[in-house]
XYZ file of N, CA and C in Angstrom:
510
model
N 29.317 -56.201 -9.672
C 28.337 -56.481 -8.701
C 27.077 -57.560 -8.484
N 26.520 -58.351 -8.191
C 25.801 -59.118 -7.813
C 24.579 -58.955 -8.359
N 24.064 -60.218 -8.915
C 22.806 -59.201 -8.998
C 21.221 -58.573 -7.577
N 21.478 -59.459 -6.752
C 21.030 -58.551 -5.607
C 21.670 -56.847 -5.438
N 22.499 -57.083 -5.779
C 23.071 -55.259 -5.147
C 22.572 -54.421 -6.726
N 22.418 -55.112 -7.617
C 21.643 -54.441 -9.055
C 20.016 -54.221 -8.502
N 19.300 -55.259 -8.074
C 17.507 -55.225 -7.609
C 18.238 -53.768 -6.785
N 19.024 -53.630 -5.453
C 18.599 -52.644 -4.567
C 18.820 -51.251 -5.346
N 19.870 -51.596 -6.370
C 19.937 -49.308 -6.749
C 18.752 -49.682 -7.838
N 18.408 -50.470 -8.083
C 17.308 -50.957 -9.128
C 16.253 -50.034 -8.352
N 15.860 -50.684 -7.342
C 14.615 -50.258 -6.556
C 14.444 -48.803 -5.688
N 15.868 -48.515 -5.494
C 16.498 -47.421 -4.878
C 16.158 -46.226 -6.007
N 16.984 -46.302 -6.720
C 16.633 -45.039 -8.293
C 14.897 -45.133 -8.784
N 14.333 -46.816 -8.922
C 12.794 -45.784 -9.229
C 12.233 -45.349 -7.642
N 12.420 -45.282 -6.668
C 11.695 -45.111 -5.199
C 12.581 -43.029 -5.618
N 13.518 -43.472 -6.085
C 14.116 -41.789 -5.959
C 13.662 -40.393 -6.890
N 13.394 -41.880 -8.183
C 12.662 -40.840 -10.062
C 10.671 -41.093 -9.387
N 10.406 -41.662 -8.379
C 8.717 -41.281 -8.564
C 8.498 -40.225 -7.341
N 9.967 -39.952 -6.552
C 9.675 -38.839 -5.394
C 9.676 -37.167 -6.764
N 10.862 -37.687 -7.183
C 11.494 -36.649 -8.172
C 9.901 -35.829 -8.949
N 9.278 -37.453 -9.565
C 8.128 -36.995 -10.307
C 7.244 -36.366 -9.778
N 6.765 -37.110 -8.674
C 6.070 -36.268 -7.627
C 5.934 -34.916 -7.538
N 7.365 -34.607 -7.038
C 7.282 -33.777 -6.512
C 7.538 -32.725 -7.827
N 7.680 -32.365 -9.241
C 7.714 -31.832 -10.616
C 6.494 -31.841 -10.604
N 5.496 -32.237 -10.374
C 3.691 -33.002 -10.179
C 3.251 -31.666 -9.588
N 3.755 -31.594 -8.308
C 3.592 -31.415 -7.303
C 3.541 -29.429 -7.495
N 5.022 -29.283 -7.843
C 4.760 -27.927 -7.817
C 3.936 -27.071 -9.181
N 4.416 -28.023 -10.401
C 3.344 -27.936 -11.339
C 1.811 -27.565 -11.771
N 1.343 -28.693 -10.543
C 0.211 -28.395 -9.927
C -0.518 -26.693 -9.278
N 0.846 -26.792 -8.020
C 0.875 -26.027 -8.035
C 0.649 -23.876 -8.559
N 2.000 -24.321 -9.443
C 1.998 -23.126 -9.889
C 1.076 -22.620 -11.084
N 0.412 -23.722 -11.416
C -0.866 -24.062 -12.089
C -1.677 -23.060 -11.292
N -2.102 -23.621 -10.211
C -3.271 -23.654 -9.749
C -3.792 -22.010 -9.434
N -5.250 -22.001 -9.093
C -6.163 -20.547 -8.590
C -5.167 -19.496 -7.728
N -4.866 -20.587 -6.927
C -4.543 -19.745 -5.674
C -3.275 -19.211 -6.155
N -2.915 -19.416 -6.563
C -1.123 -18.879 -6.918
C -1.671 -17.463 -7.528
N -2.437 -17.758 -8.551
C -2.699 -16.449 -9.535
C -3.800 -15.252 -8.069
N -4.458 -15.662 -7.578
C -4.839 -14.890 -6.667
C -3.731 -14.566 -5.518
N -2.782 -15.081 -5.471
C -1.622 -14.987 -4.533
C -0.811 -13.566 -5.104
N -0.889 -13.992 -6.659
C -0.131 -12.664 -7.243
C -0.690 -11.106 -7.729
N -1.889 -11.146 -7.021
C -2.638 -10.073 -7.239
C -2.012 -8.973 -6.963
N -1.820 -8.343 -7.791
C -0.961 -7.197 -7.535
C -2.008 -6.056 -6.271
N -1.940 -5.401 -5.559
C -2.466 -4.479 -4.217
C -2.931 -3.553 -5.451
N -3.960 -3.016 -4.306
C -4.384 -1.437 -5.022
C -3.155 -0.739 -5.360
N -3.435 0.138 -5.939
C -2.495 1.596 -6.534
C -3.091 2.662 -5.390
N -2.371 3.057 -4.631
C -3.404 4.085 -3.585
C -2.726 5.385 -3.351
N -1.662 5.466 -4.037
C -0.911 6.359 -3.504
C -1.680 7.484 -4.996
N -1.285 8.828 -4.158
C -2.335 9.933 -5.112
C -1.939 9.894 -5.915
N -0.722 9.258 -6.686
C 0.304 9.737 -7.835
C -0.826 8.964 -8.622
N -1.674 7.801 -8.563
C -2.453 6.875 -9.401
C -3.609 7.510 -10.281
N -3.603 9.072 -9.143
C -5.233 9.278 -9.493
C -5.496 9.269 -10.733
N -4.006 10.012 -11.727
C -4.116 10.231 -13.427
C -4.085 9.385 -14.310
N -4.217 7.879 -13.771
C -3.700 7.184 -14.896
C -4.375 6.560 -15.767
N -5.948 7.206 -15.522
C -6.726 6.707 -16.757
C -6.652 8.058 -17.809
N -5.687 9.290 -17.371
C -5.953 10.329 -18.124
C -5.139 10.492 -19.239
N -4.921 10.536 -20.402
C -3.504 11.002 -21.660
C -2.532 11.263 -20.700
N -1.565 10.351 -21.445
C 0.016 10.709 -21.170
C 0.400 11.400 -20.433
N -0.103 12.689 -21.534
C 0.409 14.038 -21.206
C -0.628 15.030 -20.140
N -1.542 14.417 -20.042
C -2.069 15.026 -18.415
C -1.938 14.616 -17.537
N -1.416 12.918 -17.672
C -0.625 12.213 -16.273
C 0.459 12.942 -15.984
N 1.257 13.143 -17.185
C 2.575 14.158 -16.980
C 2.942 14.953 -16.097
N 1.341 16.120 -16.512
C 1.100 17.186 -16.024
C 0.725 16.733 -14.361
N -0.203 16.904 -14.044
C -0.189 16.123 -12.978
C 1.199 15.759 -12.145
N 1.531 14.492 -12.628
C 2.608 14.226 -11.840
C 3.803 15.404 -11.260
N 3.716 16.019 -12.565
C 5.113 17.503 -12.364
C 4.824 18.013 -11.384
N 2.917 18.565 -11.077
C 2.794 19.072 -10.052
C 2.714 18.850 -8.789
N 2.235 17.683 -8.828
C 2.704 16.591 -7.766
C 3.898 17.132 -7.236
N 4.812 16.663 -8.153
C 6.560 16.650 -7.899
C 6.889 18.201 -7.099
N 6.462 18.861 -7.650
C 6.618 20.537 -7.557
C 6.095 21.078 -6.055
N 4.460 20.590 -5.996
C 4.133 20.552 -4.664
C 5.397 20.068 -2.950
N 5.376 19.215 -3.492
C 6.042 17.761 -2.578
C 7.361 18.269 -2.178
N 8.303 18.986 -3.597
C 9.607 19.451 -3.203
C 9.124 21.277 -2.886
N 8.661 21.414 -3.177
C 7.982 22.850 -2.019
C 7.528 22.716 -0.705
N 6.742 21.530 -0.660
C 7.207 21.049 1.049
C 7.756 20.470 1.693
N 8.818 19.564 0.724
C 9.662 19.597 1.971
C 10.098 19.899 3.052
N 10.225 21.413 3.037
C 11.399 21.873 5.134
C 9.959 21.648 5.749
N 8.462 21.627 5.224
C 7.808 21.796 6.168
C 7.315 19.734 6.619
N 8.230 18.994 5.485
C 8.234 17.708 6.244
C 9.265 17.261 6.464
N 10.289 18.042 6.917
C 10.930 17.917 7.904
C 10.953 17.856 8.913
N 10.119 19.313 9.122
C 9.692 19.419 10.400
C 8.631 19.237 11.158
N 8.148 18.753 10.225
C 7.147 17.152 11.106
C 7.400 15.881 11.266
N 8.912 15.205 10.837
C 9.421 14.417 11.299
C 10.099 14.564 12.276
N 10.699 16.027 11.910
C 11.348 16.040 13.658
C 10.402 16.456 14.870
N 9.179 17.189 14.860
C 7.985 17.167 15.786
C 7.713 15.969 16.205
N 7.184 14.941 14.962
C 7.201 13.164 16.063
C 7.970 12.622 16.128
N 9.476 13.259 16.123
C 10.462 12.361 16.929
C 10.692 12.937 18.634
N 10.220 14.140 18.403
C 10.420 15.179 19.571
C 9.547 14.492 20.805
N 8.040 14.396 19.687
C 6.816 13.864 20.814
C 6.903 12.170 21.332
N 8.266 11.510 19.947
C 8.514 10.509 20.872
C 9.175 10.437 22.366
N 10.259 11.568 21.349
C 11.132 11.858 22.949
C 10.148 12.006 24.291
N 9.225 13.009 24.017
C 8.567 13.675 25.166
C 8.093 12.097 25.926
N 7.358 11.305 25.059
C 6.513 9.945 25.562
C 7.454 9.190 26.370
N 9.010 9.033 25.738
C 10.019 8.282 26.320
C 10.916 9.022 27.608
N 10.185 10.258 28.019
C 11.295 10.853 28.652
C 10.635 10.395 30.408
N 11.677 10.061 31.069
C 11.317 9.641 32.467
C 10.213 10.611 32.877
N 10.379 11.833 32.704
C 9.219 12.704 33.314
C 8.244 13.250 32.324
N 6.662 12.958 32.667
C 5.770 13.519 31.634
C 5.996 14.654 31.294
N 6.084 15.200 30.545
C 5.688 17.264 30.701
C 4.896 17.296 29.116
N 3.679 17.508 30.078
C 2.250 17.333 28.651
C 2.252 18.896 28.130
N 2.526 20.228 28.323
C 3.009 21.475 27.688
C 3.604 20.593 26.382
N 4.990 20.336 26.852
C 5.922 20.339 25.716
C 5.592 18.867 24.728
N 4.590 17.972 25.229
C 4.634 17.092 24.356
C 3.275 17.772 23.646
N 2.299 18.677 24.409
C 1.153 19.421 23.188
C 1.729 19.932 22.055
N 2.474 20.639 22.854
C 3.209 22.247 21.889
C 4.038 21.173 20.488
N 4.695 19.897 20.627
C 5.695 19.054 19.697
C 4.453 18.577 18.882
N 3.492 18.352 19.468
C 2.223 17.441 18.452
C 1.010 18.888 17.838
N 1.376 20.096 18.419
C 0.825 20.835 17.522
C 2.286 21.275 16.480
N 3.402 21.537 16.257
C 3.944 21.854 15.773
C 3.845 20.754 14.793
N 3.830 19.494 14.637
C 3.627 18.533 14.146
C 2.662 18.497 12.817
N 1.744 19.168 13.663
C -0.054 18.863 12.859
C 0.284 20.222 12.271
N 1.012 21.277 12.317
C 1.031 22.445 11.337
C 1.866 22.210 10.310
N 2.530 21.461 10.624
C 3.868 21.312 9.724
C 3.338 20.287 8.285
N 2.447 18.870 9.051
C 1.953 17.595 8.243
C 0.488 18.690 7.578
N -0.008 19.606 7.919
C -0.988 20.690 7.210
C -0.489 21.309 6.316
N 0.449 22.050 6.469
C 1.148 22.647 5.530
C 0.932 21.564 4.144
N 2.002 20.834 5.003
C 2.096 19.955 2.957
C 1.323 19.160 2.470
N 0.295 18.944 2.895
C -1.434 18.640 2.804
C -2.302 19.886 2.260
N -1.682 21.001 2.340
C -2.352 22.330 2.325
C -1.814 22.704 0.360
N 0.123 21.997 0.098
C 0.113 22.181 -0.713
C -0.069 20.895 -2.052
N -0.104 20.384 -1.434
C -0.235 19.023 -2.389
C -1.969 19.501 -2.956
N -3.053 19.317 -1.941
C -4.581 19.448 -2.214
C -4.913 20.988 -3.177
N -3.639 22.361 -2.481
C -3.579 22.683 -3.885
C -3.188 22.965 -5.592
N -2.141 21.504 -4.924
C -1.755 20.996 -6.623
C -2.719 20.614 -7.328
N -3.181 19.994 -6.481
C -4.453 18.692 -6.947
C -5.855 19.967 -7.751
N -6.281 20.892 -6.779
C -6.883 21.464 -7.212
C -6.823 22.482 -8.576
N -5.430 22.850 -8.772
C -5.071 23.713 -9.700
C -5.210 22.505 -11.029
N -4.176 21.479 -11.048
C -4.338 20.450 -12.007
C -5.602 20.521 -12.348
N -7.186 20.095 -11.254
C -8.748 20.054 -11.680
C -9.003 21.058 -12.831
N -8.784 22.229 -12.310
C -9.268 23.537 -12.835
C -8.456 23.133 -14.540
N -7.873 22.778 -15.037
C -6.929 22.809 -16.032
C -6.977 22.437 -17.258
N -8.313 20.721 -16.379
C -8.692 20.350 -17.403
C -10.955 20.323 -17.706
N -10.480 19.276 -18.519
C -11.773 19.552 -19.248
C -12.640 18.851 -18.195
N -14.424 19.017 -18.996
C -15.153 18.440 -17.742
C -15.505 16.958 -17.191
N -15.034 16.769 -18.588
C -14.610 14.693 -19.208
C -13.709 14.076 -18.457
N -12.706 15.334 -18.494
C -11.054 14.692 -17.708
C -11.240 14.821 -16.176
N -12.095 15.534 -16.127
C -12.127 15.945 -14.746
C -13.297 14.643 -14.072
N -14.361 14.401 -14.784
C -14.878 13.196 -13.983
C -13.777 11.694 -13.727
N -13.320 11.771 -15.033
C -12.217 10.769 -15.206
C -11.432 10.706 -14.161
N -10.661 12.012 -14.116
C -9.728 11.850 -12.544
C -10.657 12.244 -11.550
N -11.366 12.383 -11.380
C -12.580 12.206 -9.960
C -12.448 10.898 -9.100
N -12.812 10.046 -10.652
C -13.580 8.532 -10.653
C -11.343 7.808 -9.953
N -10.115 8.467 -10.409
C -9.123 8.052 -10.036
C -8.804 8.395 -8.134
N -9.463 9.614 -8.471
C -9.499 10.226 -7.246
C -9.943 9.347 -5.964
N -10.977 8.920 -6.608
C -12.154 7.463 -5.225
C -11.035 6.542 -5.242
N -9.952 6.029 -6.157
C -9.521 4.647 -6.180
C -7.595 5.356 -5.357
N -7.656 6.589 -5.482
C -6.219 6.700 -4.815
C -6.267 8.075 -4.303
N -4.960 8.153 -3.375
C -5.161 9.230 -2.878
C -5.959 9.401 -1.517
N -5.485 10.803 -0.634
C -6.272 10.895 0.205
C -8.162 10.766 0.400
N -8.158 11.152 -0.840
C -10.016 11.087 -1.393
C -10.252 9.627 -1.529
N -9.483 8.579 -1.278
C -10.304 7.441 -1.540
C -11.352 6.523 -1.215
N -12.060 6.232 -1.684
C -13.653 5.433 -1.262
C -12.876 4.457 -0.039
N -13.554 4.214 1.093
C -12.817 2.927 1.737
C -13.567 1.941 1.430
N -12.488 0.846 2.103
C -12.565 -0.458 1.131
C -13.886 -1.168 1.961
N -14.779 -1.527 0.857
C -16.319 -2.444 1.251
C -15.956 -3.382 2.318
N -16.536 -3.517 3.186
C -16.371 -3.766 4.146
C -16.772 -5.658 4.150
N -16.041 -6.168 4.313
C -15.453 -7.710 3.810
C -16.032 -8.567 5.365
N -15.571 -9.523 5.276
C -15.983 -10.687 6.114
C -15.823 -9.873 7.693
N -14.596 -9.003 7.909
C -14.273 -9.273 9.227
C -15.232 -7.921 9.341
N -15.727 -7.501 9.472
C -17.021 -6.629 9.557
C -18.317 -7.273 9.984
N -18.144 -8.220 9.082
C -19.765 -8.924 9.098
C -19.250 -9.945 10.770
N -18.091 -10.183 10.471
C -17.283 -11.382 12.017
C -18.217 -10.371 13.177
N -17.489 -9.329 13.043
C -17.411 -8.241 14.620
C -18.583 -8.426 15.059
N -19.551 -7.984 14.000
C -20.666 -7.526 14.140
C -21.800 -8.962 14.433
N -21.026 -10.018 14.045
C -21.315 -11.354 14.516
C -21.342 -11.452 16.136
N -19.872 -11.035 16.084
C -18.921 -11.235 17.569
C -19.791 -10.355 18.761
N -20.183 -9.228 18.042
C -20.693 -8.019 19.209
C -22.357 -8.689 19.549
N -22.983 -9.053 18.742
C -24.113 -9.074 18.981
C -23.993 -10.384 19.889
N -23.191 -11.576 19.837
C -23.561 -12.703 20.391
C -22.707 -12.264 22.525
N -22.138 -11.840 21.986
C -21.287 -11.073 23.056
C -22.975 -10.473 23.640
N -24.110 -9.734 23.465
C -25.089 -9.163 23.955
C -25.903 -10.443 24.886
């Protein structure tokens, strides 16, 4: 190889290494930046089973067992509700709209869903009855964060933007 070829190879190698080091530095910056940490924050645990998370492990197990049992007992109602919702979709997609059949399917779905909910709520009430007053307060705090009784999320920017947009539209 001539001296000129070595120069081109050296310059090419330096350029390639500069891009490689830039990529590594950019990746490291991205990895350790605050944005990366914010993206990896876990979503809030809103399922009802997390309501007893702050209780003692044996109490938490009792609650999970009560929920499992209630859901197991309500499995037939859940399947009936699912089937009724499928029927609702079929009625809505039918070429001839039959309001009476649709209302019947909706009523069956609502009733079956209500039965499942009653079982779960009864299990929650039975569990709460077995707690001491202090444990019950901890459990209530958990219910405020998880399950169907949780508090709605605080109004964020979207609500403020919506209010501003509504005011501008008037």
